[in-house]
Coordinates of C-alpha atoms in Angstrom, one line a residue:
X1 CA 0.2 73.9 -17.8
X2 CA 3.7 74.3 -16.2
X3 CA 6.7 76.5 -16.8
X4 CA 10.2 74.9 -16.7
X5 CA 13.7 76.1 -17.7
X6 CA 16.2 74.5 -20.1
X7 CA 20.0 74.2 -19.4
X8 CA 20.5 77.8 -20.5
X9 CA 17.9 79.2 -18.2
X10 CA 15.4 79.9 -21.0
X11 CA 11.7 79.3 -19.9
X12 CA 9.4 77.2 -21.9
X13 CA 5.8 75.9 -21.2
X14 CA 4.7 72.3 -21.0
X15 CA 1.0 71.7 -21.8
X16 CA -0.4 68.5 -20.3
X17 CA -2.4 66.3 -22.7
X18 CA -6.1 66.8 -22.1
X19 CA -6.8 63.1 -22.4
X20 CA -4.6 62.4 -19.3
X21 CA -6.9 64.5 -17.1
X22 CA -9.2 62.4 -14.9
X23 CA -12.2 63.3 -12.8
X24 CA -14.1 60.6 -11.0
X25 CA -17.6 61.4 -9.6
X26 CA -20.4 59.7 -7.6
X27 CA -20.3 56.0 -6.7
X28 CA -17.1 55.5 -8.8
X29 CA -15.3 58.1 -6.7
X30 CA -16.4 56.5 -3.4
X31 CA -15.4 53.0 -4.6
X32 CA -12.0 54.3 -5.7
X33 CA -11.5 55.9 -2.3
X34 CA -12.5 52.8 -0.5
X35 CA -10.2 50.7 -2.6
X36 CA -7.2 52.9 -1.7
X37 CA -8.0 52.8 2.0
X38 CA -8.5 49.1 2.0
X39 CA -5.1 48.6 0.3
X40 CA -3.4 50.4 3.2
X41 CA -5.4 48.5 5.8
X42 CA -4.5 45.2 4.1
X43 CA -0.8 46.0 4.4
X44 CA -1.1 46.5 8.2
X45 CA -3.5 43.7 8.9
X46 CA -0.8 41.0 9.0
X47 CA 1.1 43.0 11.6
X48 CA -1.7 43.0 14.2
X49 CA -1.2 41.1 17.5
X50 CA 1.6 39.4 19.4
X51 CA 2.2 37.0 16.6
X52 CA 1.9 39.7 13.9
X53 CA 4.4 39.8 11.1
X54 CA 7.1 42.5 10.8
X55 CA 7.7 44.8 7.8
X56 CA 11.1 45.6 6.3
X57 CA 11.2 49.2 5.0
X58 CA 14.2 50.7 3.1
X59 CA 14.6 54.4 2.9
X60 CA 16.0 56.3 -0.1
X61 CA 19.4 56.5 1.7
X62 CA 19.5 52.7 2.1
X63 CA 18.7 52.6 5.8
X64 CA 16.7 49.5 6.7
X65 CA 13.9 49.6 9.3
X66 CA 12.2 46.4 10.6
X67 CA 9.1 47.0 12.7
X68 CA 5.5 46.1 13.2
X69 CA 4.5 49.4 14.7
X70 CA 1.6 50.7 12.5
X71 CA 2.5 54.4 12.8
X72 CA 6.1 53.8 11.8
X73 CA 5.2 51.6 8.9
X74 CA 2.8 54.2 7.4
X75 CA 5.2 57.1 8.2
X76 CA 8.0 55.4 6.2
X77 CA 5.8 54.3 3.3
X78 CA 5.9 56.4 0.2
X79 CA 2.1 57.1 -0.2
X80 CA 0.9 59.2 -3.1
X81 CA -2.9 58.6 -3.0
X82 CA -4.7 61.3 -1.0
X83 CA -7.1 58.8 0.6
X84 CA -4.2 56.6 1.6
X85 CA -2.6 59.7 3.2
X86 CA -5.8 60.1 5.3
X87 CA -5.2 56.6 6.7
X88 CA -1.6 57.6 7.5
X89 CA -3.0 60.7 9.3
X90 CA -5.4 58.4 11.2
X91 CA -2.6 56.2 12.5
X92 CA -0.6 59.3 13.4
X93 CA -3.5 60.8 15.3
X94 CA -3.9 57.6 17.3
X95 CA -0.1 57.5 18.0
X96 CA -0.1 61.2 19.1
X97 CA -3.1 61.0 21.4
X98 CA -2.8 57.5 22.8
X99 CA 0.5 56.0 21.7
X100 CA -0.8 52.5 21.2
X101 CA -3.3 50.8 18.9
X102 CA -1.9 52.4 15.7
X103 CA -2.3 49.2 13.7
X104 CA -5.7 48.3 15.1
X105 CA -7.3 51.7 14.2
X106 CA -6.3 51.3 10.5
X107 CA -7.5 47.7 10.3
X108 CA -10.8 48.7 11.9
X109 CA -11.2 51.6 9.4
X110 CA -10.4 49.3 6.5
X111 CA -13.1 46.8 7.7
X112 CA -15.7 49.6 8.1
X113 CA -15.0 50.8 4.6
X114 CA -15.2 47.2 3.2
X115 CA -18.7 46.8 4.8
X116 CA -19.7 50.2 3.5
X117 CA -18.8 49.1 0.0
X118 CA -21.3 46.2 0.2
X119 CA -24.0 48.7 1.4
X120 CA -23.3 51.1 -1.4
X121 CA -23.8 48.2 -3.9
X122 CA -27.2 47.7 -2.3
X123 CA -28.1 51.3 -3.2
X124 CA -27.9 52.7 0.3
X125 CA -26.9 56.4 0.3
X126 CA -23.5 57.2 1.9
X127 CA -25.0 59.7 4.3
X128 CA -27.3 57.1 5.7
X129 CA -24.3 54.7 6.1
X130 CA -22.4 57.5 7.9
X131 CA -25.4 58.1 10.3
X132 CA -25.7 54.4 11.1
X133 CA -21.9 54.2 11.8
X134 CA -22.2 57.2 14.1
X135 CA -25.0 55.6 16.1
X136 CA -23.1 52.3 16.2
X137 CA -19.9 54.0 17.4
X138 CA -21.8 55.6 20.3
X139 CA -23.2 52.2 21.3
X140 CA -19.8 50.6 21.1
X141 CA -18.2 53.3 23.3
X142 CA -21.0 53.0 25.9
X143 CA -20.5 49.2 25.9
X144 CA -16.8 49.7 26.5
X145 CA -17.6 51.9 29.5
X146 CA -19.9 49.1 30.9
X147 CA -17.4 46.3 30.6
X148 CA -14.4 48.4 31.8
X149 CA -12.7 47.5 35.1
X150 CA -11.0 50.0 37.4
X151 CA -7.9 49.1 39.4
X152 CA -6.2 51.1 42.0
X153 CA -2.5 51.6 42.1
X154 CA -0.1 53.8 43.9
X155 CA 3.6 54.4 44.2
X156 CA 4.0 51.2 46.2
X157 CA 1.8 49.0 44.0
X158 CA 2.5 49.5 40.2
X159 CA 2.0 45.8 39.2
X160 CA -1.3 46.6 37.2
X161 CA 0.5 49.3 35.2
X162 CA 3.4 46.8 34.5
X163 CA 1.0 44.1 33.3
X164 CA -0.7 46.6 30.9
X165 CA 2.6 47.8 29.5
X166 CA 3.6 44.1 29.0
X167 CA 0.5 43.6 26.9
X168 CA 1.7 46.5 24.7
X169 CA 5.3 45.2 24.4
X170 CA 4.2 41.6 23.7
X171 CA 3.4 42.4 20.1
X172 CA 6.9 44.0 19.5
X173 CA 10.3 42.7 18.5
X174 CA 11.5 43.3 22.0
X175 CA 8.9 41.0 23.6
X176 CA 11.6 38.7 25.1
X177 CA 12.5 41.5 27.5
X178 CA 8.9 42.8 28.0
X179 CA 8.9 42.4 31.8
X180 CA 12.1 44.5 32.4
X181 CA 11.2 47.1 29.8
X182 CA 7.7 47.5 31.2
X183 CA 9.0 48.0 34.7
X184 CA 11.5 50.6 33.4
X185 CA 8.7 52.4 31.5
X186 CA 6.4 52.4 34.6
X187 CA 9.1 53.6 36.9
X188 CA 10.0 56.4 34.5
X189 CA 6.3 57.6 34.3
X190 CA 5.8 57.4 38.0
X191 CA 9.0 59.5 38.5
X192 CA 7.6 62.4 36.5
X193 CA 3.9 61.9 37.2
X194 CA 1.7 64.3 39.2
X195 CA -0.7 61.8 40.8
X196 CA -2.8 64.4 42.4
X197 CA -3.6 66.2 39.1
X198 CA -3.5 62.9 37.2
X199 CA -1.1 64.3 34.7
X200 CA 2.2 63.1 33.2
X201 CA 4.6 65.3 31.2
X202 CA 6.4 62.8 28.9
X203 CA 8.8 65.6 27.8
X204 CA 10.6 65.0 31.1
X205 CA 11.5 61.5 30.0
X206 CA 14.5 61.4 27.7
X207 CA 15.0 58.2 25.7
X208 CA 18.7 57.8 24.7
X209 CA 20.3 54.8 22.9
X210 CA 23.9 53.6 22.4
X211 CA 25.0 50.8 20.1
X212 CA 26.7 48.0 22.1
X213 CA 25.8 45.7 24.9
X214 CA 22.6 43.7 25.2
X215 CA 19.0 44.7 25.3
X216 CA 19.0 43.5 28.9
X217 CA 21.5 46.2 29.8
X218 CA 18.8 48.9 29.2
X219 CA 18.6 51.0 32.4
X220 CA 16.6 53.8 34.0
X221 CA 18.7 56.7 35.2
X222 CA 17.2 59.2 37.7
X223 CA 18.8 62.2 36.0
X224 CA 20.1 63.1 32.5
X225 CA 22.4 61.2 30.2
X226 CA 24.2 63.4 27.6
X227 CA 26.1 61.9 24.7
X228 CA 29.2 64.1 25.4
X229 CA 32.4 63.8 27.4
X230 CA 34.6 66.3 29.3
X231 CA 36.2 68.8 26.9
X232 CA 39.7 67.9 28.1
X233 CA 41.0 64.4 28.7
X234 CA 42.8 65.4 31.9
X235 CA 39.7 66.9 33.5
X236 CA 38.2 64.8 36.4
X237 CA 35.8 62.1 35.3
X238 CA 33.7 62.2 38.4
X239 CA 32.4 65.2 40.4
X240 CA 30.5 64.8 43.7
X241 CA 27.9 67.4 44.7
X242 CA 28.4 69.4 41.5
X243 CA 27.3 73.0 41.2
X244 CA 26.6 73.3 37.4
X245 CA 26.7 76.5 35.4
X246 CA 24.5 76.1 32.3
X247 CA 25.7 78.6 29.7
X248 CA 24.5 79.5 26.2
X249 CA 27.4 82.0 25.8
X250 CA 30.7 80.8 24.2
X251 CA 34.1 81.0 25.9
X252 CA 35.6 83.4 23.3
X253 CA 36.2 87.1 22.8
X254 CA 33.2 89.1 21.4
X255 CA 33.2 89.7 17.7
X256 CA 32.5 93.3 16.4
X257 CA 29.2 93.6 14.6
X258 CA 30.8 95.6 11.7
X259 CA 33.5 94.5 9.2
X260 CA 36.8 94.8 10.9
X261 CA 40.5 94.2 10.2
X262 CA 43.4 93.9 12.6
X263 CA 46.9 94.6 11.3
X264 CA 49.8 93.0 13.3
X265 CA 53.2 93.9 12.1
X266 CA 55.3 93.4 15.2
X267 CA 55.9 90.7 17.7
X268 CA 54.9 93.1 20.5
X269 CA 51.5 93.8 19.0
X270 CA 50.9 90.0 18.6
X271 CA 51.9 89.4 22.2
X272 CA 49.6 92.2 23.5
X273 CA 46.7 90.7 21.5
X274 CA 47.4 87.3 22.9
X275 CA 47.6 88.6 26.5
X276 CA 44.3 90.4 26.0
X277 CA 42.6 87.2 24.8
X278 CA 44.1 85.2 27.6
X279 CA 42.9 87.9 30.1
X280 CA 39.4 87.7 28.5
X281 CA 39.3 83.9 28.9
X282 CA 40.7 84.3 32.4
X283 CA 38.0 86.7 33.4
X284 CA 35.3 84.3 32.1
X285 CA 36.7 81.4 34.0
X286 CA 37.1 83.5 37.2
X287 CA 33.4 84.6 36.9
X288 CA 32.4 81.0 36.9
X289 CA 34.7 80.1 39.8
X290 CA 33.5 83.2 41.8
X291 CA 29.8 82.1 41.9
X292 CA 30.9 78.6 43.1
X293 CA 30.5 76.5 39.9
X294 CA 32.3 73.2 39.9
X295 CA 31.2 72.2 36.4
X296 CA 30.4 74.2 33.2
X297 CA 28.0 72.9 30.6
X298 CA 28.1 75.1 27.5
X299 CA 25.9 75.1 24.4
X300 CA 28.8 76.3 22.2
X301 CA 32.3 75.2 21.7
X302 CA 35.5 76.9 22.9
X303 CA 38.9 76.8 21.5
X304 CA 42.0 75.0 22.7
X305 CA 43.3 78.0 24.7
X306 CA 40.1 78.3 26.7
X307 CA 40.0 74.5 27.2
X308 CA 43.6 74.5 28.4
X309 CA 42.8 77.4 30.8
X310 CA 39.7 75.6 32.2
X311 CA 41.7 72.5 32.9
X312 CA 44.5 74.4 34.7
X313 CA 42.0 76.4 36.8
X314 CA 40.3 73.1 37.9
X315 CA 37.0 73.9 36.2
X316 CA 35.7 70.8 34.3
X317 CA 33.6 71.7 31.3
X318 CA 31.4 70.1 28.7
X319 CA 30.9 71.7 25.3
X320 CA 28.5 71.4 22.3
X321 CA 25.4 70.4 24.4
X322 CA 22.2 70.7 22.4
X323 CA 19.4 73.1 23.4
X324 CA 16.8 70.4 24.3
X325 CA 19.4 68.6 26.5
X326 CA 20.3 71.9 28.2
X327 CA 16.6 72.5 29.0
X328 CA 16.3 69.0 30.5
X329 CA 19.5 69.5 32.5
X330 CA 18.2 72.8 33.8
X331 CA 14.8 71.2 34.8
X332 CA 16.6 68.2 36.5
X333 CA 19.2 70.2 38.4
X334 CA 17.0 73.2 39.2
X335 CA 19.4 75.5 37.5
X336 CA 18.8 78.5 35.1
X337 CA 20.1 78.8 31.6
X338 CA 22.5 81.8 31.5
X339 CA 22.9 83.7 28.2
X340 CA 25.7 86.1 29.5
X341 CA 28.6 85.7 31.9
X342 CA 27.6 89.0 33.6
X343 CA 24.2 87.5 34.6
X344 CA 25.8 84.4 36.3
X345 CA 24.9 84.3 40.0
X346 CA 25.0 81.5 42.7
X347 CA 21.2 81.2 42.6
X348 CA 21.2 80.2 38.9
X349 CA 23.5 77.2 39.4
X350 CA 22.1 73.7 39.0
X351 CA 22.8 71.0 41.6
X352 CA 23.5 67.3 41.1
X353 CA 24.7 64.8 43.6
X354 CA 27.0 63.0 41.1
X355 CA 28.3 63.8 37.6
X356 CA 30.3 61.1 36.0
X357 CA 31.8 60.2 32.7
X358 CA 31.2 56.6 31.6
X359 CA 33.1 54.7 28.8
X360 CA 31.4 51.9 26.8
X361 CA 32.9 48.9 25.0
X362 CA 36.2 48.6 23.2
X363 CA 35.7 51.8 21.2
X364 CA 35.7 53.8 24.5
X365 CA 32.6 55.8 23.5
X366 CA 31.9 58.1 26.4
X367 CA 28.7 59.6 27.9
X368 CA 28.0 61.9 30.7
X369 CA 25.7 60.9 33.6
X370 CA 24.1 63.6 35.7
X371 CA 22.5 61.9 38.6
X372 CA 20.9 62.5 42.1
X373 CA 19.6 65.9 40.8
X374 CA 18.0 68.5 43.0
X375 CA 14.7 68.0 41.0
X376 CA 14.7 64.3 40.1
X377 CA 11.5 64.7 38.0
X378 CA 13.5 64.4 34.8
X379 CA 14.7 60.9 34.0
X380 CA 16.5 59.1 31.2
X381 CA 15.9 55.6 29.7
X382 CA 19.2 54.5 28.4
X383 CA 18.8 51.7 25.8
X384 CA 21.5 49.3 24.7
X385 CA 21.4 47.1 21.7
X386 CA 23.5 45.2 19.2
X387 CA 22.8 47.6 16.3
X388 CA 21.1 50.8 15.4
X389 CA 18.0 49.1 14.0
X390 CA 17.4 47.3 17.3
X391 CA 17.8 50.5 19.3
X392 CA 15.4 52.5 17.1
X393 CA 12.8 49.7 17.4
X394 CA 13.2 49.6 21.2
X395 CA 12.7 53.3 21.3
X396 CA 9.4 53.0 19.5
X397 CA 8.3 50.2 21.7
X398 CA 9.2 52.1 24.9
X399 CA 7.3 55.1 23.6
X400 CA 4.1 53.0 23.3
X401 CA 4.6 51.6 26.8
X402 CA 5.2 55.1 28.3
X403 CA 2.0 56.3 26.6
X404 CA 0.0 53.4 28.0
X405 CA 1.2 54.0 31.5
X406 CA 0.4 57.8 31.1
X407 CA -3.1 57.0 29.9
X408 CA -3.7 54.7 32.9
X409 CA -2.7 57.5 35.3
X410 CA -5.1 59.8 33.6
X411 CA -7.9 57.2 33.7
X412 CA -7.3 53.9 35.5
X413 CA -10.0 52.0 33.6
X414 CA -9.0 49.0 31.5
X415 CA -10.7 46.6 29.1
X416 CA -9.3 43.1 28.3
X417 CA -7.4 42.4 25.1
X418 CA -7.2 39.6 22.7
X419 CA -10.2 41.0 20.7
X420 CA -12.5 40.5 23.7
X421 CA -13.6 44.1 23.8
X422 CA -14.3 44.3 20.1
X423 CA -16.4 41.1 20.3
X424 CA -18.4 42.4 23.3
X425 CA -19.0 45.7 21.4
X426 CA -20.0 43.7 18.3
X427 CA -22.6 41.7 20.3
X428 CA -24.0 44.9 21.9
X429 CA -24.2 46.8 18.6
X430 CA -25.8 43.9 16.8
X431 CA -28.5 43.6 19.5
X432 CA -29.2 47.3 19.5
X433 CA -29.7 47.4 15.7
X434 CA -33.3 46.0 16.0
X435 CA -34.3 49.3 17.8
X436 CA -33.7 51.3 14.6
X437 CA -36.4 50.7 12.0
X438 CA -34.8 52.8 9.2
X439 CA -32.1 52.0 6.6
X440 CA -29.5 52.9 9.3
X441 CA -30.1 49.4 10.7
X442 CA -28.1 47.9 7.9
X443 CA -25.2 50.2 8.6
X444 CA -25.3 49.4 12.3
X445 CA -25.2 45.7 11.6
X446 CA -22.3 46.3 9.2
X447 CA -20.4 48.1 12.0
X448 CA -20.9 45.2 14.3
X449 CA -19.5 42.8 11.7
X450 CA -16.6 45.2 11.0
X451 CA -15.6 45.1 14.7
X452 CA -15.1 41.4 14.4
X453 CA -12.2 42.0 11.9
X454 CA -9.8 42.7 14.8
X455 CA -10.2 39.3 16.6
X456 CA -10.3 37.6 13.2
X457 CA -7.0 39.2 12.2
X458 CA -5.5 38.2 15.6
X459 CA -6.6 34.6 15.1
X460 CA -5.3 34.6 11.5
X461 CA -1.9 36.0 12.5
X462 CA -1.5 33.5 15.3
X463 CA -1.9 30.6 12.9
X464 CA -5.4 29.7 14.1
X465 CA -8.6 29.0 12.0
X466 CA -10.0 32.6 12.0
X467 CA -13.7 31.9 11.4
X468 CA -13.8 28.9 13.7
X469 CA -11.9 30.7 16.5
X470 CA -14.1 33.8 16.3
X471 CA -17.3 31.8 16.3
X472 CA -16.1 29.8 19.4
X473 CA -15.1 32.9 21.4
X474 CA -18.3 34.8 20.4
X475 CA -20.4 31.8 21.5
X476 CA -18.4 31.6 24.8
X477 CA -19.0 35.3 25.5
X478 CA -22.8 35.0 25.0
X479 CA -23.1 31.7 26.9
X480 CA -21.0 32.7 29.9
X481 CA -21.9 36.4 29.7
X482 CA -18.2 37.0 30.1
X483 CA -16.8 40.0 28.1
X484 CA -13.2 39.0 29.0
X485 CA -13.2 36.0 26.5
X486 CA -10.8 36.7 23.6
X487 CA -8.6 35.0 21.1
X488 CA -5.9 32.9 22.7
X489 CA -3.0 34.3 20.6
X490 CA -0.3 32.9 22.9
X491 CA -1.8 29.4 22.6
X492 CA -1.8 28.8 26.4
X493 CA -5.2 27.0 26.3
X494 CA -7.2 29.8 28.1
X495 CA -9.6 32.2 26.3
X496 CA -10.2 34.3 29.4
X497 CA -8.0 37.4 29.0
X498 CA -8.3 38.2 32.7
X499 CA -6.4 35.0 33.6
X500 CA -3.8 35.7 30.9
X501 CA -3.3 39.3 32.2
X502 CA -3.9 40.9 28.8
X503 CA -5.2 44.4 29.4
X504 CA -5.7 47.5 27.3
X505 CA -6.6 51.1 28.3
X506 CA -10.2 52.1 28.1
X507 CA -9.5 55.5 26.6
X508 CA -7.2 54.0 24.0
X509 CA -9.9 51.6 22.8
X510 CA -12.6 54.2 22.8
X511 CA -10.4 56.6 20.9
X512 CA -9.6 53.8 18.4
X513 CA -13.3 53.3 17.6
X514 CA -14.2 57.0 17.4
X515 CA -11.2 58.0 15.2
X516 CA -11.8 55.1 12.8
X517 CA -15.5 56.1 12.5
X518 CA -14.8 59.8 11.9
X519 CA -12.3 59.0 9.1
X520 CA -14.6 56.5 7.5
X521 CA -17.4 59.1 7.5
X522 CA -15.1 61.6 5.9
X523 CA -14.1 59.2 3.1
X524 CA -17.7 58.2 2.4
X525 CA -18.7 61.8 1.9
X526 CA -16.2 62.4 -0.8
X527 CA -18.0 62.0 -4.2
X528 CA -15.8 64.0 -6.5
X529 CA -12.1 63.3 -7.0
X530 CA -10.3 66.0 -9.0
X531 CA -6.7 65.6 -10.2
X532 CA -4.3 68.6 -9.9
X533 CA -4.5 69.1 -13.7
X534 CA -8.1 70.3 -13.4
X535 CA -7.6 72.9 -10.7

């Protein structure tokens, strides 16, 4: 039952037809849920790996996004089914915690649910399947720990980090520039990292983009880039050793809190008011000059008179700078954000070695570079590209690379890619299944088979024979006892991922398996689906 209103504002009640109400219970509910989750996993399956296909998504506004990033695809999709929304949340969790593996985690969850459906048909209770999956998940995580390799790196040797970031970028649209982008991502993370505490604050890395130029023109700036220019065209475009006043108070006379009215009936009164306003502006500018500021960055705008006065008093200014950017500028320059002119002191000024305005292309778009800051722990990755779509996709790819580098600083353990880790876990889980005499054994074997869905999808997306390739790699791993053997997606003739320099972070892969298992267990335990009409 719902209440709505007609065009005259009169309420009337709509009664839903009782026949349209639906309630699904028991095995039917579980199969319905599994079917919805599998549909989402099937969409992402073809996007997995370096040769994965891209998806084109069109927003209601007509904006087009082309990407193969799992989290972005699911975020942009219009999903109504509640179980499908769980899969979207699964991908979002992986993206938030790890940053990479958003497609793989959904494909793995879909494979686990597909195997669970077969077990349900055999009459095995969902709780026993969940218990078996939990046991198998622990075995797989332990196996990943065993086959992981540690590598040492420092500020002078970041090549292992670059190689791992290149693996992440190789499956993106920007893979032709993966080496340069990986180096930029690693340098940015190392600039803001605290290696002693093994911690990285990614909020200190600002990713900015501007249409125009080539992808190869993307650069790392040890400072902040603001999409603004000097408030007056005659102000200097370059300031050496700048002392920056960061203000959140506007250059304008204060407004009374109450309703007010000013009556001006003579020229003398108008002239007096104008002089008072000018004096007010003059005092503000003088306060900035007195504390030694050579540049003012203001969150609010100021009118033409204040702007004219700032230019004549040789005080360059930038207006309408956003709050987040102000905070980054304050962190980078070591300054304090000042809410009132009366609180402005020399100690609260930020310091930067160089502030310059840079023009781009024929349209003369301008941006402000604040470089050589007192605290250089805030950096900016400035992306160039031919159109907005390319810049947005590059931002998503850079985000994944930054997260991978951050995870390696937290824990410098890696496993090898190309599906080699999943195959090694599958072999270990399958071997351990014999130790469990109960019904859980079937679920554990099903988990082992589901793990093989990742390398099979990689082979399929690379144009190889999936079953034949998987069987050959699995046999090679068992025969040589080499957990680094994976699917040769790049078709270079070598299955050993160590020689191909294809790495993945250990914590990313472990998180992938654990998150997928938890969501699958949650879906299997739902045995009653109630539509909103029955609440």
